[in-house]
Coordinates of C-alpha atoms in Angstrom, one line a residue:
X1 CA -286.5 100.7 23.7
X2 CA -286.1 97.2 22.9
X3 CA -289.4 96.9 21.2
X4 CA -288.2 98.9 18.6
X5 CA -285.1 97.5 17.9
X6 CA -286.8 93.9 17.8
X7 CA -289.2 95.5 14.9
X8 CA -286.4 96.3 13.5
X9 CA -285.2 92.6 13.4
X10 CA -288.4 91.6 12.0
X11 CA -288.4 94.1 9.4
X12 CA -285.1 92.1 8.1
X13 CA -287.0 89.3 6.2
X14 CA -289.5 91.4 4.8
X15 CA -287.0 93.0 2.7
X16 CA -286.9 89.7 0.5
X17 CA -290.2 90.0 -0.7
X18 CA -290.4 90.6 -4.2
X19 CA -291.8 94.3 -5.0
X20 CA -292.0 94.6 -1.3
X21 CA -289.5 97.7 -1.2
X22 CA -292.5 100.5 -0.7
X23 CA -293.8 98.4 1.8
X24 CA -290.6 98.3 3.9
X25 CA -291.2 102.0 3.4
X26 CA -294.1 102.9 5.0
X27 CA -292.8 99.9 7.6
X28 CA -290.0 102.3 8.5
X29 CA -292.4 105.8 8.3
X30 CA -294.8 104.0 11.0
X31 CA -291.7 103.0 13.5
X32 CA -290.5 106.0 13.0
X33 CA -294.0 108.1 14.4
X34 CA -294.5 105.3 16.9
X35 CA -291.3 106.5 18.3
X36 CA -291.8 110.3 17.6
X37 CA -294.8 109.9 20.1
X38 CA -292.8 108.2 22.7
X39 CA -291.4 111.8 23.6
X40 CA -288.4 111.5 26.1
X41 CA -287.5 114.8 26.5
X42 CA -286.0 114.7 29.6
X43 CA -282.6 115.5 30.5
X44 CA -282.4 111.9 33.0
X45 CA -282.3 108.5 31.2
X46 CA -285.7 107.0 30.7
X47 CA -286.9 104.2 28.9
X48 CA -284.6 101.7 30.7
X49 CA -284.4 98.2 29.5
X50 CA -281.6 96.4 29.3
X51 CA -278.1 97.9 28.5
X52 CA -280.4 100.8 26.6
X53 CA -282.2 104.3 27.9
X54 CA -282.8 107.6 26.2
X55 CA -282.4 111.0 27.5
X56 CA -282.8 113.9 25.1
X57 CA -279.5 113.7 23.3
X58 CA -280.1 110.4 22.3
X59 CA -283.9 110.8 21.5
X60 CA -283.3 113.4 19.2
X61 CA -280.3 111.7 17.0
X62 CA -282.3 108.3 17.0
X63 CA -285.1 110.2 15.5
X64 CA -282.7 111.6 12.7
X65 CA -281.6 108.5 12.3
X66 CA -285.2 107.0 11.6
X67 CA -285.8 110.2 9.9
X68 CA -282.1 110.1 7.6
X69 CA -283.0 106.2 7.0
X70 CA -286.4 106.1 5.9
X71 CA -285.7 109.4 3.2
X72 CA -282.5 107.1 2.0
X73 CA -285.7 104.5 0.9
X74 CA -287.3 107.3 -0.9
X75 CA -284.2 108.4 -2.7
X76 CA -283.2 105.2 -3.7
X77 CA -285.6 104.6 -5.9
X78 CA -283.4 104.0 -9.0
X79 CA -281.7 101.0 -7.5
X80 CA -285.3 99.6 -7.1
X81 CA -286.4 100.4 -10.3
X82 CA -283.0 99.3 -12.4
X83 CA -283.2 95.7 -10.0
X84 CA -279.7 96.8 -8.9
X85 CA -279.8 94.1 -5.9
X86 CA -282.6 96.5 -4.2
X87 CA -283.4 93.6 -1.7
X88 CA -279.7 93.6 -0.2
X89 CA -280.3 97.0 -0.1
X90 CA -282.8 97.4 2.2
X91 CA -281.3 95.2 4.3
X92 CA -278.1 97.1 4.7
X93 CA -280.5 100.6 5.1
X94 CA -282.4 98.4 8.2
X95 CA -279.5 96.9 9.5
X96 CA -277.5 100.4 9.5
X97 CA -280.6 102.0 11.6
X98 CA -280.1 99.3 14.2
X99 CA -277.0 99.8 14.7
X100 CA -277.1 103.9 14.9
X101 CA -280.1 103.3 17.1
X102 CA -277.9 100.6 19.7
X103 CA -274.9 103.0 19.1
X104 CA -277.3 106.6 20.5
X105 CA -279.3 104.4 22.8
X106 CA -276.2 102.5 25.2
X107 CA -275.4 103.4 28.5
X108 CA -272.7 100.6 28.6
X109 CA -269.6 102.1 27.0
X110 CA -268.3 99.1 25.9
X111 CA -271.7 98.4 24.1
X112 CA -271.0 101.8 22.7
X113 CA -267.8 101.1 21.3
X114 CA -269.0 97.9 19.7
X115 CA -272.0 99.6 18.1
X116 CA -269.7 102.8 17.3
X117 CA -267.2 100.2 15.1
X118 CA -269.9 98.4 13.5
X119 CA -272.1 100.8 11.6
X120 CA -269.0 101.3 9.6
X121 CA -269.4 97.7 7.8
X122 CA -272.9 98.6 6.5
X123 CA -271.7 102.1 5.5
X124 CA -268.8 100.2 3.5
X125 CA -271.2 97.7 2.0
X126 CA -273.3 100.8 0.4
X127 CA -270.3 102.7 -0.7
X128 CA -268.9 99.9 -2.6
X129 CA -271.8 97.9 -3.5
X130 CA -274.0 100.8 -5.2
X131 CA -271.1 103.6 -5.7
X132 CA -270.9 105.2 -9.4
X133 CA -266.7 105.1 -10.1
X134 CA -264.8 102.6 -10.1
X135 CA -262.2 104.8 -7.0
X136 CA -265.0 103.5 -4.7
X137 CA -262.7 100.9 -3.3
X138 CA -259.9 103.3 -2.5
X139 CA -262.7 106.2 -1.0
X140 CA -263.9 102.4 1.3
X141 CA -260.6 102.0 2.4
X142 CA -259.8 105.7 3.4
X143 CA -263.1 105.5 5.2
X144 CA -262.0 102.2 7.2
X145 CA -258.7 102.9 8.1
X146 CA -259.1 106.5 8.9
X147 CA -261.7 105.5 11.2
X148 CA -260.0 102.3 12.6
X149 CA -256.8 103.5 13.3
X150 CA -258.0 105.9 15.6
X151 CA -260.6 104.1 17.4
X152 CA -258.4 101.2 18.7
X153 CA -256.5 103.6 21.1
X154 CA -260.9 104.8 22.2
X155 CA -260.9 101.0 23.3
X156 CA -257.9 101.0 25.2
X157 CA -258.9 104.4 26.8
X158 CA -262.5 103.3 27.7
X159 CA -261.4 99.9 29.4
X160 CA -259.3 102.1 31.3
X161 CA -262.0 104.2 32.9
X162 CA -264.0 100.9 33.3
X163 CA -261.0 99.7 35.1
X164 CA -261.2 103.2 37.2
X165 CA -264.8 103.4 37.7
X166 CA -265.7 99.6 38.4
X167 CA -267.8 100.4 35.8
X168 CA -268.8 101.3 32.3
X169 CA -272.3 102.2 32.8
X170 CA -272.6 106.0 31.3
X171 CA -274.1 107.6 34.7
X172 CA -271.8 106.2 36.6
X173 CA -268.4 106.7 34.6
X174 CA -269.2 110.6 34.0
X175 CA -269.0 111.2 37.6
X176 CA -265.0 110.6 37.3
X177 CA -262.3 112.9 36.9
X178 CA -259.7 111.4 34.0
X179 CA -257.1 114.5 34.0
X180 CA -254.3 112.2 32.2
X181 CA -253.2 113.5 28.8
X182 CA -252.6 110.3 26.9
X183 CA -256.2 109.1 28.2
X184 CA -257.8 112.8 27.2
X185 CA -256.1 112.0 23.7
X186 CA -257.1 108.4 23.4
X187 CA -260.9 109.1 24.8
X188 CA -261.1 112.0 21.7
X189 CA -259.4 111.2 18.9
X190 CA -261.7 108.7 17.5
X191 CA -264.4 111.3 17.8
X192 CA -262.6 113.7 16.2
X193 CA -261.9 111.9 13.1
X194 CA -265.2 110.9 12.6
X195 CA -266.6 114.6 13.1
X196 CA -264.2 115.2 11.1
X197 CA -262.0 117.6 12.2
X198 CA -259.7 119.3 9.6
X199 CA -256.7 117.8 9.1
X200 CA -258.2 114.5 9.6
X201 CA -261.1 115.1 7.5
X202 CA -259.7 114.0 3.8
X203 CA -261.7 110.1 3.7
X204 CA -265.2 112.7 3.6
X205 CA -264.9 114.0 0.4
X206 CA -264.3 111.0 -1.1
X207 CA -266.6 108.7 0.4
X208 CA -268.6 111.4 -0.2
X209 CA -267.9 111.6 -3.7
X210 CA -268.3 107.8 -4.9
X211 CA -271.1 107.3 -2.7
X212 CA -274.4 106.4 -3.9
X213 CA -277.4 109.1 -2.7
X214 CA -278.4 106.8 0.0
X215 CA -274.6 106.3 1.3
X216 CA -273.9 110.5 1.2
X217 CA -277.2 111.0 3.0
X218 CA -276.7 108.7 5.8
X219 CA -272.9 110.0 6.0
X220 CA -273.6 113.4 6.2
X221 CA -277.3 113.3 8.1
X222 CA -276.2 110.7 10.9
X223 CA -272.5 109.5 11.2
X224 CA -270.9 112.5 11.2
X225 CA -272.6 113.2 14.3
X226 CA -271.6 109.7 15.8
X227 CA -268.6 112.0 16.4
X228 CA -270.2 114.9 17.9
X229 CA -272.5 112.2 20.2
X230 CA -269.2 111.0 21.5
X231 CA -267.6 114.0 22.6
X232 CA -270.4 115.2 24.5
X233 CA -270.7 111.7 26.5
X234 CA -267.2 111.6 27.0
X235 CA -266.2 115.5 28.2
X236 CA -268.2 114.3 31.5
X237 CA -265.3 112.7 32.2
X238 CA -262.9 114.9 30.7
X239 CA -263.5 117.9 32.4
X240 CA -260.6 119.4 33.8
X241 CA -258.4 117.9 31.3
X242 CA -260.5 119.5 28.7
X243 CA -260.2 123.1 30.0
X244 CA -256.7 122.5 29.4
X245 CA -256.2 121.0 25.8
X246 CA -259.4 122.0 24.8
X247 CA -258.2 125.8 22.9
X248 CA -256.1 123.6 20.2
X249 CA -259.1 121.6 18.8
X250 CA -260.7 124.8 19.0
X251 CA -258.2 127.2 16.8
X252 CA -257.6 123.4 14.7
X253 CA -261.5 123.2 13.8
X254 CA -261.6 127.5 13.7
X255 CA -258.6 127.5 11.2
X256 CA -259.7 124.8 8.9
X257 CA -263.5 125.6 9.2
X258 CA -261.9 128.8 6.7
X259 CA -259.6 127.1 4.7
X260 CA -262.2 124.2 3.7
X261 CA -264.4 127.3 3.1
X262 CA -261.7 128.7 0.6
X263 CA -261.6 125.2 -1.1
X264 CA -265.1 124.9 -1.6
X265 CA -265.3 128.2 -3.6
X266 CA -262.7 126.6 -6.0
X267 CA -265.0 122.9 -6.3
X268 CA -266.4 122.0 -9.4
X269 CA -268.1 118.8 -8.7
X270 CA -271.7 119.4 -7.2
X271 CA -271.0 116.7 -4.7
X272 CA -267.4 117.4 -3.5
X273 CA -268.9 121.1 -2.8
X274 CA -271.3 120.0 -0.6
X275 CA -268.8 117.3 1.6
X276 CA -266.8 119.9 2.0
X277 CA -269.5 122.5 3.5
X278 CA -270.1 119.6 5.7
X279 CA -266.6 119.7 7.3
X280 CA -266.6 123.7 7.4
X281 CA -270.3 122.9 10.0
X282 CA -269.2 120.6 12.1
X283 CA -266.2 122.7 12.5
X284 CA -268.3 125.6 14.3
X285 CA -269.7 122.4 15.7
X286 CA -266.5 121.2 17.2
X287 CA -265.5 124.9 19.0
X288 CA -268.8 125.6 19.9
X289 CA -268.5 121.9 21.7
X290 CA -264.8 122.0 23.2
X291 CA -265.4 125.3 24.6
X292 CA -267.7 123.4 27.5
X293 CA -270.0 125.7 27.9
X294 CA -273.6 125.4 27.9
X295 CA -274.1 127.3 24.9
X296 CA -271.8 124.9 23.7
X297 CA -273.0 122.1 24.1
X298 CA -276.9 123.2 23.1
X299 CA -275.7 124.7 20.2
X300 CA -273.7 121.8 18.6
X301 CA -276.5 119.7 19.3
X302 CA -279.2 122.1 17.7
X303 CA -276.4 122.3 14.3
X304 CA -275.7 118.3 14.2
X305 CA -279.7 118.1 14.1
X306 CA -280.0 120.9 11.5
X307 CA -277.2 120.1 9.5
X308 CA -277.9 116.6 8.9
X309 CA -281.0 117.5 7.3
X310 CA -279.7 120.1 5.3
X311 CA -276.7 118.9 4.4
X312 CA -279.1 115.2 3.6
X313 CA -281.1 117.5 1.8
X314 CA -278.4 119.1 -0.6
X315 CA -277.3 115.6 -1.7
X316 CA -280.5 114.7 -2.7
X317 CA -280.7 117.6 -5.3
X318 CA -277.9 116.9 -6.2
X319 CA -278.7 113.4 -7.4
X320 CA -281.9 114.7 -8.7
X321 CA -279.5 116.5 -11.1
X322 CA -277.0 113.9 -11.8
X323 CA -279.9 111.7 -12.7
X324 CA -281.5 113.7 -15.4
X325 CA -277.7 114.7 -17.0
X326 CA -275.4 111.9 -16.1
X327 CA -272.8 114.4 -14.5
X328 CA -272.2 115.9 -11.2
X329 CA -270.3 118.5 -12.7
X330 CA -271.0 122.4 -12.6
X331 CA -269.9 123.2 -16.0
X332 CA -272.8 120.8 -17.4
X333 CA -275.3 121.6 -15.2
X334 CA -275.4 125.4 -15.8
X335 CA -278.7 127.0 -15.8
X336 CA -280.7 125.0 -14.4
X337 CA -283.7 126.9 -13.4
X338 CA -284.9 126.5 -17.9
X339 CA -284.8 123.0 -17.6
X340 CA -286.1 122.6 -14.3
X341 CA -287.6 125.5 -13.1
X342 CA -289.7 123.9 -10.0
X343 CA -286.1 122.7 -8.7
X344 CA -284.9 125.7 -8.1
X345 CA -287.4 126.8 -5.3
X346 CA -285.8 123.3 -3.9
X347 CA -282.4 124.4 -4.7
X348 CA -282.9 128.3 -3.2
X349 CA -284.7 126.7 0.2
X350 CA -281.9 124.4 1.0
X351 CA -279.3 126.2 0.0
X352 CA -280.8 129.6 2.4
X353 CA -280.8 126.7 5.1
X354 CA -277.4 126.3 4.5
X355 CA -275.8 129.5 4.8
X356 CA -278.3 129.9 8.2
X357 CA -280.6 132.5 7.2
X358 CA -284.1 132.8 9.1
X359 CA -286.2 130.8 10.0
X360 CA -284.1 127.7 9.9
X361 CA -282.5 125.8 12.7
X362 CA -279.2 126.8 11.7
X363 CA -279.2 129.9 12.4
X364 CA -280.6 129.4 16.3
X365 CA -277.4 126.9 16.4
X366 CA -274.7 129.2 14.8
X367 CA -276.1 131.7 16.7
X368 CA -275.7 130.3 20.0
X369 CA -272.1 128.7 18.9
X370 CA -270.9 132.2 18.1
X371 CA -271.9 133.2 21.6
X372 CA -270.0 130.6 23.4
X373 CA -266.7 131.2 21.2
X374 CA -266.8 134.3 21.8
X375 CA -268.0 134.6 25.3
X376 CA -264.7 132.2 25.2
X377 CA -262.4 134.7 23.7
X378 CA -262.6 137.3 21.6
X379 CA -260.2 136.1 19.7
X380 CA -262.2 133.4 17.8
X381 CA -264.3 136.5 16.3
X382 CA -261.8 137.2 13.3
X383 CA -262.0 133.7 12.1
X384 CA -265.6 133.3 12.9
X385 CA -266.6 136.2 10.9
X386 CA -264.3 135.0 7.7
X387 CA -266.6 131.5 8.6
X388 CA -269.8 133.0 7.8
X389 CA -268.7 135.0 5.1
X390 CA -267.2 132.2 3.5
X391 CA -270.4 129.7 3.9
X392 CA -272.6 132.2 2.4
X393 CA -269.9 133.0 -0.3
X394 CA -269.9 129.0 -1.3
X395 CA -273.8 128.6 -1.1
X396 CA -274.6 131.1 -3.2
X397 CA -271.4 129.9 -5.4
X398 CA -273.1 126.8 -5.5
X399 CA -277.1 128.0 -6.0
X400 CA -276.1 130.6 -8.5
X401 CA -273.6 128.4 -11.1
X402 CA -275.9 125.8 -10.9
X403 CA -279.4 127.5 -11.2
X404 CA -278.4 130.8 -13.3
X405 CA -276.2 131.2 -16.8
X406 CA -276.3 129.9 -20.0
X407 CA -277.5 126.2 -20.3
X408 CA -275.2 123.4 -21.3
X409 CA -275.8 123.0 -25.4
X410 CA -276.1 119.2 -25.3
X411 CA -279.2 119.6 -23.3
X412 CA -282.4 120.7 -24.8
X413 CA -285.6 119.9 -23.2
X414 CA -287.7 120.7 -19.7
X415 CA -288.3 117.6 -17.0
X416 CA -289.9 118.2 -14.2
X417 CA -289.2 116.6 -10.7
X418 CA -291.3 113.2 -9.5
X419 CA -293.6 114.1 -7.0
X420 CA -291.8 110.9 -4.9
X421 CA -288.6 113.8 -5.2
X422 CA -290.8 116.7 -4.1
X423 CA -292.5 114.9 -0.8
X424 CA -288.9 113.6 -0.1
X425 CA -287.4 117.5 -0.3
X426 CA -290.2 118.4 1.4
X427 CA -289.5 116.2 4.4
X428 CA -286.4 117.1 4.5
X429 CA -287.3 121.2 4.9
X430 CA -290.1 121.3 6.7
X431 CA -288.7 119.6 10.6
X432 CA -285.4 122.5 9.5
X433 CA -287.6 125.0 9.9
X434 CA -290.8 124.3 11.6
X435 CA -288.1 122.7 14.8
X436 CA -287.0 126.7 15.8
X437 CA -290.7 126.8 16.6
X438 CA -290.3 124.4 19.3
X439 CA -286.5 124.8 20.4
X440 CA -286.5 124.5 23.9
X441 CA -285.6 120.7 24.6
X442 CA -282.6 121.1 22.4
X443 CA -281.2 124.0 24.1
X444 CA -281.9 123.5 27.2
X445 CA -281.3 119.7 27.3
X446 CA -278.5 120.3 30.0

């Protein structure tokens, strides 16, 4: 494990070589197959060395990560060709992947924690170093103190388990038995907020919003499921305080899975629409998760996969868009499939991903997170069927005023896409749906 992460470090000072940035690249392509063909699927830790191992939860998100990262390269291209500090760039994109790779890869909770906090500073940096409006700084500081108010009782919660355990190596600690309510509380909050869960979900669609590409693909393709990674480390040792406390982050993230649904059908900004999907997922994520089960727990990690490439995927169109008519907004870019008609296959792919239609990974994960709600309670069914009628109801909101209808007048001539735009859409579709092929170490990974 630590070979990579030493590449990593190495890859640092390349990044200041002038016109190096396709380079750094194909640098970042090559780590990412030499770790693809490590394989660890295995459900034990492997790979030991030093504080760091891998088991199949954490292989798999480290490979989005790589994945997420090197496609933010790719996407950026505008801040490489305007010479909008692209070198400072890359080093923020390379030092982010180090950090999400220490955070997936610890088995020392402290280590965790450290890593956890600190791939928020790069995440800041791109937000407001390459964000478009000048409300950047306010969407920075909801993302900081969102997340930071919440994770300082996480600290206090984990050095009580250390302080339990003896220990705060992973194995070890989720062998123990925390049934307190103020540790539960301390131990999940953090996570929640950085799923997000609703109610606690409002710094999203705004960091979201004055993000540049790169920032809103690596927010919605890998931190959010910083969150999710959390919870599933941590209800090891939450077990029976879990089963019960567990039904009111379930009707929470149920509840506002719809309403954020509802909101979306009423968004007009391209970008806000698709933060806001993002919430309504990882809610299914979040009661598929809490109700411990085994479908569960295979089924939020199969959507956190599938979603951050979709979701990743979305924002990138979208940019595409906002490049070639300087707005985000659906009113100007109406009928879009005259002046970009090859964009729309793009558009119609992604968008089918979102709403979890065959053969993507989405629907093997909704799938099996409707089974474990309901196997649950029945209950959940009436707000999980208004869930998937809503996300299809938004999608094709989304796909259909922005492909179909009368083009905006101030626009009157055909651009095609870049083929560096079609190879990075294509990467982005092809692992969605080419994965279901090969599902079985994500759901069975217990």
């Amino acid at each position: 494990m630590l070979k990579l992460l030493i590449s990593m470090l190495f890859l640092i000072p390349l990044c200041f070589i002038p016109r190096g940035w396709w380079m750094v690249q194909c640098m970042l392509f090559m780590m990412t197959f030499m770790f693809m063909l490590m394989g660890m699927v295995s459900s034990f830790f492997m790979n030991l060395s030093y504080f760091m191992g891998c088991d199949v939860l954490s292989y798999s998100l480290i490979l989005l990560s790589f994945w997420i990262c090197v496609l933010m390269v790719t996407a950026s291209e505008s801040t490489y060709r305007t010479m909008n500090y692209d070198m400072f760039f890359l080093v923020l994109v390379v030092v982010l992947l180090g950090l999400l790779y220490c955070t997936f890869s610890s088995m020392n909770l402290f280590m965790f924690y450290v890593f956890f906090e600190s791939s928020l500073i790069p995440t800041l940096f791109l937000i407001l170093g390459w964000g478009y409006q000048p409300e950047r700084l306010q969407a920075g500081i909801y993302l900081l103190f969102y997340t930071l108010l919440a994770s300082l009782p996480l600290l206090i919660g984990l050095f009580y388990v250390g302080d339990i355990q003896f220990s705060f190596w992973l194995p070890l600690c989720s062998k123990g038995n925390f049934s307190y309510v103020f540790c539960y509380l301390a131990l999940v909050m953090a996570f929640l907020v950085k799923m997000p869960m609703f109610l606690v979900h409002l710094w999203l669609p705004k960091a979201h919003v004055e993000a540049p590409v790169s920032g809103s693909m690596i927010l919605a393709g890998v931190l959010l499921k910083l969150g999710g990674y959390g919870l599933l480390r941590v209800f090891g040792m939450l077990t029976w305080s879990g089963l019960m406390f567990n039904y009111i982050w379930v009707g929470i993230s149920l509840m506002g899975g719809v309403i954020v649904s509802l909101i979306c059908l009423r968004q007009t900004d391209l970008k806000a629409l698709i933060a806001y999907s993002s919430v309504a997922h990882m809610g299914i994520v979040l009661g598929g998760l809490m109700t411990l089960t085994q479908w569960g727990f295979s089924g939020s990690l199969t959507l956190m996969l599938a979603h951050g490439l979709c979701s990743s995927g979305l924002f990138c169109l979208a940019n595409i868009c906002y490049e070639r008519m300087g707005s985000r907004s659906l009113l100007i870019n109406r009928g879009m499939m005259n002046f970009m008609p090859s964009m729309t296959l793009w558009w119609f792919l992604l968008s089918s991903c979102n709403m979890a239609a065959p053969p993507s990974l989405n629907l093997l994960s909704e799938i099996s997170l409707l089974n474990s709600m309901v196997s649950w309670t029945w209950v959940t069914m009436i707000m999980l069927g208004f869930l998937s009628f809503f996300s299809a109801a938004y999608t094709l909101y989304l796909y259909s005023y922005s492909q179909h209808g009368k083009i905006y007048s101030g626009m009157y001539s055909c651009a095609m896409g870049y083929a560096r735009e079609y190879h990075l859409l294509f990467l982005h579709w092809i692992p969605l749906n080419v994965l279901i092929l090969k599902s079985e170490p994500w759901m069975l990974w217990l």
